[in-house]
PDB file of C-alpha atoms in Angstrom:
ATOM      1  CA  MET A   1      90.928 -66.656  48.792  1.00 61.00           C
ATOM      2  CA  SER A   2      88.703 -63.739  48.021  1.00 80.00           C
ATOM      3  CA  ARG A   3      88.403 -62.484  44.300  1.00 94.00           C
ATOM      4  CA  GLY A   4      87.399 -60.021  42.688  1.00 97.00           C
ATOM      5  CA  LEU A   5      86.048 -58.609  38.959  1.00 97.00           C
ATOM      6  CA  PHE A   6      85.254 -54.779  38.429  1.00 98.00           C
ATOM      7  CA  VAL A   7      81.984 -54.311  36.178  1.00 98.00           C
ATOM      8  CA  THR A   8      82.221 -51.481  33.867  1.00 98.00           C
ATOM      9  CA  ALA A   9      80.806 -50.648  30.585  1.00 98.00           C
ATOM     10  CA  THR A  10      81.453 -48.611  27.622  1.00 97.00           C
ATOM     11  CA  ASP A  11      77.707 -46.238  28.966  1.00 94.00           C
ATOM     12  CA  THR A  12      75.281 -46.391  30.918  1.00 93.00           C
ATOM     13  CA  ASP A  13      71.820 -48.152  30.141  1.00 94.00           C
ATOM     14  CA  ALA A  14      74.298 -50.454  28.609  1.00 97.00           C
ATOM     15  CA  GLY A  15      73.719 -53.468  30.860  1.00 97.00           C
ATOM     16  CA  LYS A  16      76.102 -53.677  34.178  1.00 98.00           C
ATOM     17  CA  THR A  17      73.150 -54.173  36.316  1.00 98.00           C
ATOM     18  CA  HIS A  18      71.768 -56.861  34.522  1.00 98.00           C
ATOM     19  CA  VAL A  19      75.103 -59.000  33.644  1.00 98.00           C
ATOM     20  CA  ALA A  20      76.761 -58.077  36.914  1.00 98.00           C
ATOM     21  CA  ALA A  21      73.136 -59.995  38.871  1.00 98.00           C
ATOM     22  CA  ALA A  22      74.695 -62.474  36.263  1.00 98.00           C
ATOM     23  CA  LEU A  23      77.061 -63.957  36.458  1.00 98.00           C
ATOM     24  CA  LEU A  24      76.284 -62.978  40.924  1.00 98.00           C
ATOM     25  CA  ARG A  25      73.991 -65.419  40.104  1.00 97.00           C
ATOM     26  CA  ALA A  26      75.969 -68.555  38.126  1.00 97.00           C
ATOM     27  CA  LEU A  27      78.241 -68.449  40.819  1.00 97.00           C
ATOM     28  CA  ALA A  28      75.315 -69.421  42.777  1.00 96.00           C
ATOM     29  CA  ALA A  29      74.587 -71.901  40.678  1.00 95.00           C
ATOM     30  CA  ALA A  30      77.904 -73.781  40.266  1.00 95.00           C
ATOM     31  CA  GLY A  31      78.668 -73.286  44.455  1.00 94.00           C
ATOM     32  CA  VAL A  32      80.223 -70.481  44.962  1.00 95.00           C
ATOM     33  CA  ARG A  33      80.092 -68.319  47.822  1.00 96.00           C
ATOM     34  CA  ALA A  34      79.718 -64.325  45.713  1.00 97.00           C
ATOM     35  CA  VAL A  35      78.696 -61.131  47.468  1.00 98.00           C
ATOM     36  CA  ALA A  36      77.639 -57.617  45.309  1.00 98.00           C
ATOM     37  CA  MET A  37      78.836 -54.411  45.640  1.00 98.00           C
ATOM     38  CA  LYS A  38      78.138 -50.963  44.141  1.00 98.00           C
ATOM     39  CA  PRO A  39      80.563 -48.394  45.696  1.00 98.00           C
ATOM     40  CA  VAL A  40      79.063 -45.222  44.290  1.00 98.00           C
ATOM     41  CA  ALA A  41      74.514 -45.234  42.779  1.00 97.00           C
ATOM     42  CA  ALA A  42      72.706 -42.424  42.144  1.00 96.00           C
ATOM     43  CA  GLY A  43      69.076 -42.765  42.176  1.00 96.00           C
ATOM     44  CA  VAL A  44      66.773 -43.523  45.013  1.00 95.00           C
ATOM     45  CA  ASP A  45      62.688 -44.949  44.084  1.00 89.00           C
ATOM     46  CA  ARG A  46      60.851 -43.137  46.451  1.00 84.00           C
ATOM     47  CA  ALA A  47      58.609 -45.884  47.128  1.00 83.00           C
ATOM     48  CA  THR A  48      61.208 -48.187  48.505  1.00 85.00           C
ATOM     49  CA  GLY A  49      64.173 -45.970  49.224  1.00 85.00           C
ATOM     50  CA  SER A  50      66.593 -47.027  47.873  1.00 90.00           C
ATOM     51  CA  ASN A  51      68.526 -47.660  45.199  1.00 96.00           C
ATOM     52  CA  ALA A  52      66.824 -49.972  42.566  1.00 95.00           C
ATOM     53  CA  ASP A  53      70.860 -51.676  40.912  1.00 97.00           C
ATOM     54  CA  VAL A  54      71.805 -52.550  44.726  1.00 97.00           C
ATOM     55  CA  ALA A  55      68.460 -54.189  45.167  1.00 97.00           C
ATOM     56  CA  VAL A  56      69.209 -56.323  41.861  1.00 97.00           C
ATOM     57  CA  LEU A  57      72.936 -56.715  43.280  1.00 98.00           C
ATOM     58  CA  MET A  58      71.373 -58.365  46.682  1.00 97.00           C
ATOM     59  CA  ALA A  59      69.089 -60.417  45.626  1.00 97.00           C
ATOM     60  CA  ALA A  60      70.957 -62.533  43.338  1.00 98.00           C
ATOM     61  CA  ALA A  61      73.698 -63.075  45.228  1.00 98.00           C
ATOM     62  CA  GLY A  62      74.763 -66.176  47.349  1.00 95.00           C
ATOM     63  CA  VAL A  63      75.923 -63.936  50.656  1.00 96.00           C
ATOM     64  CA  ALA A  64      74.115 -61.181  52.328  1.00 96.00           C
ATOM     65  CA  ALA A  65      76.359 -58.828  53.768  1.00 97.00           C
ATOM     66  CA  PRO A  66      75.377 -55.017  54.855  1.00 97.00           C
ATOM     67  CA  LEU A  67      74.005 -52.170  53.126  1.00 96.00           C
ATOM     68  CA  ASP A  68      76.302 -49.839  54.192  1.00 96.00           C
ATOM     69  CA  GLU A  69      78.913 -53.033  52.844  1.00 98.00           C
ATOM     70  CA  ILE A  70      77.779 -53.557  49.343  1.00 98.00           C
ATOM     71  CA  ASN A  71      77.050 -49.931  48.712  1.00 98.00           C
ATOM     72  CA  PRO A  72      79.078 -46.851  50.769  1.00 97.00           C
ATOM     73  CA  TYR A  73      77.863 -44.051  48.844  1.00 98.00           C
ATOM     74  CA  LEU A  74      74.174 -43.268  47.490  1.00 97.00           C
ATOM     75  CA  PHE A  75      72.807 -40.203  46.571  1.00 96.00           C
ATOM     76  CA  ASP A  76      69.560 -39.148  45.600  1.00 95.00           C
ATOM     77  CA  PRO A  77      69.369 -37.488  42.437  1.00 94.00           C
ATOM     78  CA  PRO A  78      70.388 -39.878  39.480  1.00 94.00           C
ATOM     79  CA  ILE A  79      72.959 -37.608  38.309  1.00 95.00           C
ATOM     80  CA  ALA A  80      76.532 -37.887  37.745  1.00 95.00           C
ATOM     81  CA  PRO A  81      78.005 -39.234  41.037  1.00 96.00           C
ATOM     82  CA  HIS A  82      80.513 -36.465  40.720  1.00 97.00           C
ATOM     83  CA  VAL A  83      77.759 -33.917  40.393  1.00 97.00           C
ATOM     84  CA  ALA A  84      75.733 -35.667  43.066  1.00 96.00           C
ATOM     85  CA  ALA A  85      78.565 -35.840  45.583  1.00 97.00           C
ATOM     86  CA  ALA A  86      79.209 -32.563  45.662  1.00 97.00           C
ATOM     87  CA  LEU A  87      75.340 -30.797  46.165  1.00 96.00           C
ATOM     88  CA  ALA A  88      75.295 -33.713  49.020  1.00 96.00           C
ATOM     89  CA  GLY A  89      78.477 -32.427  50.876  1.00 96.00           C
ATOM     90  CA  ARG A  90      80.393 -35.633  50.581  1.00 96.00           C
ATOM     91  CA  ALA A  91      83.610 -36.929  49.122  1.00 97.00           C
ATOM     92  CA  ILE A  92      83.753 -40.397  47.499  1.00 98.00           C
ATOM     93  CA  ASP A  93      86.869 -41.018  49.545  1.00 98.00           C
ATOM     94  CA  LEU A  94      88.651 -44.590  48.304  1.00 98.00           C
ATOM     95  CA  ALA A  95      90.238 -45.191  51.172  1.00 98.00           C
ATOM     96  CA  THR A  96      86.946 -45.810  52.223  1.00 98.00           C
ATOM     97  CA  ILE A  97      85.564 -48.217  49.106  1.00 98.00           C
ATOM     98  CA  ALA A  98      88.543 -50.031  49.688  1.00 98.00           C
ATOM     99  CA  ASP A  99      87.953 -50.788  53.402  1.00 98.00           C
ATOM    100  CA  ARG A 100      84.246 -51.607  52.552  1.00 98.00           C
ATOM    101  CA  TYR A 101      85.497 -54.191  49.646  1.00 98.00           C
ATOM    102  CA  ALA A 102      87.870 -55.966  52.545  1.00 98.00           C
ATOM    103  CA  LYS A 103      84.868 -56.689  54.984  1.00 98.00           C
ATOM    104  CA  LEU A 104      82.414 -57.923  51.812  1.00 98.00           C
ATOM    105  CA  ALA A 105      86.103 -60.019  51.155  1.00 97.00           C
ATOM    106  CA  ALA A 106      86.301 -61.971  53.873  1.00 97.00           C
ATOM    107  CA  ARG A 107      82.590 -63.171  53.816  1.00 97.00           C
ATOM    108  CA  ALA A 108      82.406 -64.560  50.116  1.00 97.00           C
ATOM    109  CA  GLN A 109      85.016 -66.451  48.272  1.00 96.00           C
ATOM    110  CA  VAL A 110      84.517 -63.376  45.228  1.00 97.00           C
ATOM    111  CA  VAL A 111      82.950 -60.079  45.057  1.00 98.00           C
ATOM    112  CA  VAL A 112      81.109 -58.682  42.405  1.00 98.00           C
ATOM    113  CA  VAL A 113      82.160 -54.518  42.241  1.00 98.00           C
ATOM    114  CA  GLU A 114      79.801 -53.277  39.894  1.00 98.00           C
ATOM    115  CA  GLY A 115      80.863 -49.367  38.377  1.00 98.00           C
ATOM    116  CA  ALA A 116      78.357 -46.374  37.297  1.00 97.00           C
ATOM    117  CA  GLY A 117      78.082 -45.724  34.289  1.00 94.00           C
ATOM    118  CA  GLY A 118      81.133 -46.121  31.360  1.00 96.00           C
ATOM    119  CA  ALA A 119      84.436 -46.465  32.409  1.00 97.00           C
ATOM    120  CA  LEU A 120      85.553 -42.792  33.181  1.00 97.00           C
ATOM    121  CA  VAL A 121      83.035 -41.486  34.934  1.00 97.00           C
ATOM    122  CA  PRO A 122      84.307 -38.827  37.377  1.00 97.00           C
ATOM    123  CA  LEU A 123      83.527 -39.665  41.225  1.00 98.00           C
ATOM    124  CA  SER A 124      85.403 -36.055  41.823  1.00 96.00           C
ATOM    125  CA  PRO A 125      87.846 -33.281  40.516  1.00 95.00           C
ATOM    126  CA  VAL A 126      90.836 -35.840  40.978  1.00 96.00           C
ATOM    127  CA  THR A 127      89.568 -39.050  40.328  1.00 98.00           C
ATOM    128  CA  ASP A 128      87.361 -41.534  37.882  1.00 98.00           C
ATOM    129  CA  MET A 129      85.168 -44.729  37.682  1.00 98.00           C
ATOM    130  CA  LEU A 130      88.923 -46.394  36.971  1.00 98.00           C
ATOM    131  CA  ASP A 131      90.667 -45.660  40.304  1.00 98.00           C
ATOM    132  CA  ILE A 132      88.195 -47.653  42.148  1.00 98.00           C
ATOM    133  CA  PRO A 133      89.960 -51.463  40.323  1.00 98.00           C
ATOM    134  CA  ALA A 134      93.255 -49.483  40.941  1.00 98.00           C
ATOM    135  CA  ARG A 135      92.624 -49.270  44.401  1.00 98.00           C
ATOM    136  CA  LEU A 136      91.271 -52.371  45.011  1.00 98.00           C
ATOM    137  CA  GLY A 137      93.448 -54.211  42.346  1.00 98.00           C
ATOM    138  CA  LEU A 138      91.021 -55.468  39.975  1.00 98.00           C
ATOM    139  CA  PRO A 139      90.619 -57.139  37.187  1.00 98.00           C
ATOM    140  CA  VAL A 140      88.073 -55.601  34.763  1.00 98.00           C
ATOM    141  CA  LEU A 141      85.252 -57.055  32.730  1.00 98.00           C
ATOM    142  CA  LEU A 142      83.754 -54.730  29.890  1.00 98.00           C
ATOM    143  CA  VAL A 143      79.476 -55.101  29.309  1.00 98.00           C
ATOM    144  CA  VAL A 144      78.829 -53.918  26.330  1.00 98.00           C
ATOM    145  CA  GLY A 145      75.377 -52.395  24.859  1.00 98.00           C
ATOM    146  CA  VAL A 146      75.673 -53.682  21.245  1.00 98.00           C
ATOM    147  CA  ARG A 147      73.800 -50.684  19.511  1.00 97.00           C
ATOM    148  CA  LEU A 148      74.512 -48.284  17.057  1.00 97.00           C
ATOM    149  CA  GLY A 149      77.719 -46.801  17.770  1.00 97.00           C
ATOM    150  CA  CYS A 150      79.266 -49.591  19.910  1.00 98.00           C
ATOM    151  CA  ILE A 151      82.523 -50.028  18.688  1.00 98.00           C
ATOM    152  CA  ASN A 152      84.122 -47.148  19.028  1.00 98.00           C
ATOM    153  CA  HIS A 153      83.082 -46.864  22.427  1.00 98.00           C
ATOM    154  CA  ALA A 154      83.993 -50.082  23.332  1.00 98.00           C
ATOM    155  CA  LEU A 155      87.178 -49.823  21.423  1.00 98.00           C
ATOM    156  CA  LEU A 156      88.208 -46.683  23.659  1.00 98.00           C
ATOM    157  CA  SER A 157      86.441 -48.457  27.129  1.00 98.00           C
ATOM    158  CA  ALA A 158      89.176 -51.084  26.346  1.00 98.00           C
ATOM    159  CA  LEU A 159      92.329 -48.881  25.251  1.00 98.00           C
ATOM    160  CA  ALA A 160      91.814 -46.852  28.928  1.00 98.00           C
ATOM    161  CA  ILE A 161      91.294 -49.261  30.908  1.00 98.00           C
ATOM    162  CA  ARG A 162      94.822 -51.058  29.293  1.00 98.00           C
ATOM    163  CA  ALA A 163      95.958 -47.324  29.410  1.00 98.00           C
ATOM    164  CA  ARG A 164      96.132 -47.627  33.214  1.00 97.00           C
ATOM    165  CA  GLY A 165      97.812 -50.696  33.816  1.00 98.00           C
ATOM    166  CA  LEU A 166      94.328 -52.631  34.599  1.00 98.00           C
ATOM    167  CA  GLU A 167      94.196 -56.408  33.374  1.00 98.00           C
ATOM    168  CA  LEU A 168      90.834 -56.064  31.345  1.00 98.00           C
ATOM    169  CA  THR A 169      90.226 -59.744  32.029  1.00 97.00           C
ATOM    170  CA  GLY A 170      87.218 -60.348  29.233  1.00 97.00           C
ATOM    171  CA  TRP A 171      83.625 -58.460  27.468  1.00 98.00           C
ATOM    172  CA  ILE A 172      80.385 -59.431  27.771  1.00 98.00           C
ATOM    173  CA  ALA A 173      78.258 -58.688  24.481  1.00 98.00           C
ATOM    174  CA  ASN A 174      74.870 -57.916  26.073  1.00 98.00           C
ATOM    175  CA  ARG A 175      71.764 -57.096  23.680  1.00 98.00           C
ATOM    176  CA  ILE A 176      69.688 -54.376  24.309  1.00 97.00           C
ATOM    177  CA  ASP A 177      68.734 -52.966  20.857  1.00 97.00           C
ATOM    178  CA  PRO A 178      66.565 -55.992  19.192  1.00 95.00           C
ATOM    179  CA  ALA A 179      66.445 -53.862  16.553  1.00 96.00           C
ATOM    180  CA  MET A 180      69.900 -53.240  15.160  1.00 96.00           C
ATOM    181  CA  ALA A 181      70.828 -54.387  12.282  1.00 95.00           C
ATOM    182  CA  HIS A 182      74.185 -56.498  11.512  1.00 97.00           C
ATOM    183  CA  ALA A 183      74.644 -57.057  14.974  1.00 98.00           C
ATOM    184  CA  ASP A 184      76.093 -59.681  14.487  1.00 98.00           C
ATOM    185  CA  HIS A 185      79.317 -57.766  12.562  1.00 98.00           C
ATOM    186  CA  SER A 186      79.590 -55.294  15.530  1.00 98.00           C
ATOM    187  CA  VAL A 187      79.818 -57.548  17.625  1.00 98.00           C
ATOM    188  CA  SER A 188      82.472 -59.628  15.638  1.00 98.00           C
ATOM    189  CA  ALA A 189      84.575 -56.639  14.715  1.00 98.00           C
ATOM    190  CA  ILE A 190      84.275 -55.965  18.525  1.00 98.00           C
ATOM    191  CA  ALA A 191      86.129 -59.708  19.057  1.00 98.00           C
ATOM    192  CA  GLU A 192      88.630 -58.645  16.023  1.00 98.00           C
ATOM    193  CA  ARG A 193      89.620 -55.706  17.688  1.00 98.00           C
ATOM    194  CA  LEU A 194      90.433 -56.603  20.944  1.00 98.00           C
ATOM    195  CA  GLY A 195      91.953 -59.993  20.357  1.00 97.00           C
ATOM    196  CA  ARG A 196      89.088 -62.271  22.478  1.00 97.00           C
ATOM    197  CA  PRO A 197      85.537 -62.989  21.431  1.00 97.00           C
ATOM    198  CA  PRO A 198      82.875 -62.143  24.089  1.00 98.00           C
ATOM    199  CA  ALA A 199      82.479 -64.372  27.314  1.00 97.00           C
ATOM    200  CA  ALA A 200      79.060 -64.640  26.529  1.00 97.00           C
ATOM    201  CA  ASP A 201      76.760 -63.087  23.509  1.00 98.00           C
ATOM    202  CA  ILE A 202      73.550 -62.538  26.022  1.00 98.00           C
ATOM    203  CA  ALA A 203      70.492 -62.012  23.758  1.00 97.00           C
ATOM    204  CA  PHE A 204      68.382 -59.490  23.969  1.00 96.00           C
ATOM    205  CA  ALA A 205      65.957 -60.329  27.835  1.00 91.00           C
ATOM    206  CA  GLN A 206      68.264 -62.644  28.126  1.00 96.00           C
ATOM    207  CA  ARG A 207      68.484 -63.336  31.852  1.00 94.00           C
ATOM    208  CA  ASP A 208      71.145 -65.805  32.915  1.00 96.00           C
ATOM    209  CA  VAL A 209      75.285 -66.728  31.911  1.00 96.00           C
ATOM    210  CA  ASP A 210      76.062 -70.753  31.916  1.00 93.00           C
ATOM    211  CA  ALA A 211      78.735 -71.558  33.271  1.00 92.00           C
ATOM    212  CA  ALA A 212      81.020 -71.286  31.070  1.00 94.00           C
ATOM    213  CA  ALA A 213      81.633 -67.387  30.787  1.00 95.00           C
ATOM    214  CA  LEU A 214      82.444 -67.678  34.744  1.00 95.00           C
ATOM    215  CA  THR A 215      85.112 -69.899  33.472  1.00 94.00           C
ATOM    216  CA  ALA A 216      86.656 -67.288  30.336  1.00 94.00           C
ATOM    217  CA  LEU A 217      86.476 -64.994  33.233  1.00 95.00           C
ATOM    218  CA  GLY A 218      88.333 -67.374  36.200  1.00 92.00           C
ATOM    219  CA  LEU A 219      84.740 -66.966  38.114  1.00 91.00           C
ATOM    220  CA  GLY A 220      84.980 -70.873  37.731  1.00 78.00           C
ATOM    221  CA  PRO A 221      84.413 -73.086  41.366  1.00 73.00           C
ATOM    222  CA  LEU A 222      87.630 -72.712  43.252  1.00 58.00           C
ATOM    223  CA  PRO A 223      90.267 -76.008  43.513  1.00 54.00           C
ATOM    224  CA  VAL A 224      89.898 -77.939  46.081  1.00 45.00           C
ATOM    225  CA  VAL A 225      92.907 -79.169  48.289  1.00 42.00           C
ATOM    226  CA  ARG A 226      93.717 -81.855  50.045  1.00 46.00           C
ATOM    227  CA  GLY A 227      95.310 -82.353  53.072  1.00 45.00           C
ATOM    228  CA  ALA A 228      98.309 -83.764  53.366  1.00 35.00           C
TER     229      ALA A 228
END
């Protein structure tokens, strides 16, 4: 039976793609067949005609899949998804996302689904990013970009996730600002208030996470079921 995880963050550029790709590589190294999904992406590289984040996720995943399953909604301008969708005359449909997710889940043991922007980025006048894990029934991983203001952003994001009845399965500290003063104190403050340490504490420019992070997030190798 396939498992899934929805990766959101405290803000844009907090490191969702970096973390999601690290998880995908760790899963492959642990022998877990994992596939990536980025339901909504905005911003097309003129040279390649693709989205840079989607390309990173596809390269990290151990299981290949059609692009229209991995990224059903791609918009040209790198702006908020609901604005990009309105300008393109398209609607971001949760049923379409659920259909593509089901196809990916049939291909792999784990589906790592990355959101866009922060937890409450709008998808339409009546939906937002957290409606995706709610529709797919996925636990949520919060990536905290460790920089000035991260404590407030992390606690507000966690509050929003829990208020929607979603499972906050864990959080990851991603040290995106190497010059931040007293960064350890901020990470400790978040851990204390969320009631758990980070599943991983990723140093600046660190590319990978270890198997302990997978275990903390419930993504380790599936148990072997032996026949009678």
